């Protein structure tokens, strides 16, 4: 009998296990599990019956060794395996992209498994394990060798040099590289003119320096899996050969029998077969803030809702359990999430798209102008001269300093955001947040405080507010019922404060204990010290909370020396506590718990539940002092004391309350036209209640309208409801069209969502053309964080995985910080527009000299080297200073920009920069040029068509009635070029002042409010003085000292630029329509 095919115990063979795993995971060998609950179950059972029949038949057959036949089968099997591998390899090469897409779609499907539904016997039979002795060591080693380690497949890392190359050669850098190459070509054609060489070297230096700077500022780890690895358990207590042994968690295999205890990390996806009060922290997977009770029976068909499963990477907080490993490695819940995060891919940022769009415009403009004038000049100049000037025109249109301006502006903004508790990992994502039109926010820890709090209490037949973080508490400390309730919360409680926290506010102190009991002691401590209270009422006996009783009970001696009765206190699920009571405490009296009081309780419970709060009932009983003394031996296993006919004291209601700053922050988002959507793993009722409190939901849902009218939900037109709450089980069955209809609602809450559903929600909004920001802190959020246009993780409560997947991290975990980030993002977009408008305007006075030189053949008014001095010298600091400009008053009142219409560079911006400002600057500069040339004896009317012999060293040229030699001509031209250069700086000072605002008056904004801009203007003037008047720089740069009076030539043009733009903005502020607004508001 072949041991490879079937084992003697009748368990499935190794090959049948492999077959099951392959069917579960497609082509991924590490996926271990099942995809089709019913079909796999039928298939596996029929497979087992066939194997058992085969065992029976083989046992009565004569075992005649046939070596030839065995070898033939082995050769045939090996040939078939090789053939399949080759075919699979060819298929992968041919359809790699399609395969990746298919894997992505497979990962995005909801998990379909039945390991929690079938009986333990069926599960053990399927996995070939023993529920008492576990696997044998040999069998475990076999499975480990066959399936590999119980670990997540690491993602491929992008090499550092590839990332650096992207910064060095991508986007705007590519345009500068083209300019540098053209400059080197120009120098190669005419080595007598070193300006092109200087320009090429400088451009290469600019690209290299900014590329390296961006790389270090923007370096982002691609290893999302590293965060998952950090949260993986290191060891597991496993039963092998009937003996408990501690092994490395990576050595676990399917079917292993393991034990889990409080404090352990869950080492794989487990089916619980024996449970002893186990609770697990699923917050990283589901967002639920409280530990979840586990059990050994199935409570829901959904694997995420049932209590008999525990998931890889979560933590056991208390209790213990015996479990069977049902999924390992990549097949686990966290493995699927890791796969989603790794395959989701980063979205191209809007600012990156805008810069690419800008490059296309500038490149097309430069190449078009260069080519047109190259063709135009063929009739006048030789091809070499034409080629040189074509290169000059193209380079003149390239804003060399803009790359540095954009990089520094984004960096400065990211540093400003860091001061506002927002850490930027990706520089370009700074602007993305400002472009956001939809924010999909997690609830726990982002909108809420991530701490359970006593929110309300019901006693004396009234609901009173207890949470004082948002409102003043309304409870009466002198009430007898409140005193009794307070005593139960303090005594029937095992939570304690961690030591050495006396100087920390009570609400911020760390505790030992579960979330509910920690909330109780934080409520009680300001009223009376809990240790003092417990010491005064010593504990005599206790029944811990368990999933069967659903209550906790303790017995105490009383601190009142005149009352020798022992006090029994109990808290738990309200309905369980109420069933054990026969009286109720009201205004200090015990009254019969009749139908009237039960109706009052039901109404209060429904009201608290409607607010999304978790209710706990509290009761007490004074024991008979004749029977129960401090020396009485209490039996808590089989209680020998009363646990019925108690007195119901009241109800405490807990909730994870909203952060105080969130409602205003959400209101600010709404006024800015940003839709805020809650996407949480928590319960729909809780999610809806919190959404109402933080202004995400302010209208009625369809269900609420139906309740108000007293009609079935089906009779309410869906279009009447502006708000909707969608549970995950409904979302799972929705088509894309139905989801799109949901996303069309004004106010949306998604609850009980899985990671796959969060990803689908993000994609749904993106398909509608929205720019989506996603906030999250858990492992379950990482795929959506990666897929979003901008992912925002939590810095305090966030997992390493979510931080790796995100583009930004909120250092204070506060949603209000996102709003500050939105304002900064909008501001950087505004300020980049202003920087580009300022930078592009000088392109016209830089381009005009070449055009006039080509068309009317005057001596060149501006040299290439002086263009470089403007773009990378005098213009650079003023352009960067615009990044420091404060926001205009309407910045958070505008709707989010439309990425298809509100571009970084628009027709309006080009009209403003080139036609309105650039033309005036060129006129001012040319006026200065002609004035200086005229004063030097070269009348402006004689300059056209005079360049034929201008550069001939031996030629004598007649101008203004006299003969000029080469040196005199060059001296005059250097002075005129210097005046032209100085005039551009003068008019650019006016330009930077008008670029402070897009619609407000510069005086409204504060003409002197931007200190960095004042420094930039001062640096501009200082650089002009240095370049013109410092000895020895003139010969190198082609400048000459000129009279300061020549600087006044451009002054009237500067005044005109400033005044005319103030009038333009005034008109726009009062007339938001018409020609001026349409063509000049950029």
PDB file of C-alpha atoms in Angstrom, residues 456-459 485 574 601 604-605 608 614-618 648-653:
ATOM      1  CA  UNK A 456     -25.250  57.404  31.023  1.00  0.00           C
ATOM      2  CA  UNK A 457     -26.856  55.760  34.036  1.00  0.00           C
ATOM      3  CA  UNK A 458     -30.457  54.754  34.669  1.00  0.00           C
ATOM      4  CA  UNK A 459     -31.612  54.757  38.265  1.00  0.00           C
ATOM      5  CA  UNK A 485     -24.700  51.912  41.796  1.00  0.00           C
ATOM      6  CA  UNK A 574     -29.079  43.621  31.836  1.00  0.00           C
ATOM      7  CA  UNK A 601     -36.665  49.334  32.159  1.00  0.00           C
ATOM      8  CA  UNK A 604     -34.753  53.054  29.158  1.00  0.00           C
ATOM      9  CA  UNK A 605     -32.824  50.129  27.651  1.00  0.00           C
ATOM     10  CA  UNK A 608     -29.701  53.750  25.641  1.00  0.00           C
ATOM     11  CA  UNK A 614     -23.471  49.152  25.779  1.00  0.00           C
ATOM     12  CA  UNK A 615     -25.637  48.608  28.852  1.00  0.00           C
ATOM     13  CA  UNK A 616     -24.729  46.660  32.006  1.00  0.00           C
ATOM     14  CA  UNK A 617     -27.271  45.868  34.706  1.00  0.00           C
ATOM     15  CA  UNK A 618     -26.390  46.209  38.395  1.00  0.00           C
ATOM     16  CA  UNK A 648     -32.200  45.728  40.804  1.00  0.00           C
ATOM     17  CA  UNK A 649     -30.282  48.989  41.343  1.00  0.00           C
ATOM     18  CA  UNK A 650     -29.923  50.398  37.857  1.00  0.00           C
ATOM     19  CA  UNK A 651     -28.173  50.342  34.485  1.00  0.00           C
ATOM     20  CA  UNK A 652     -24.817  51.776  33.450  1.00  0.00           C
ATOM     21  CA  UNK A 653     -24.276  52.551  29.765  1.00  0.00           C
TER      22      UNK A 653
END
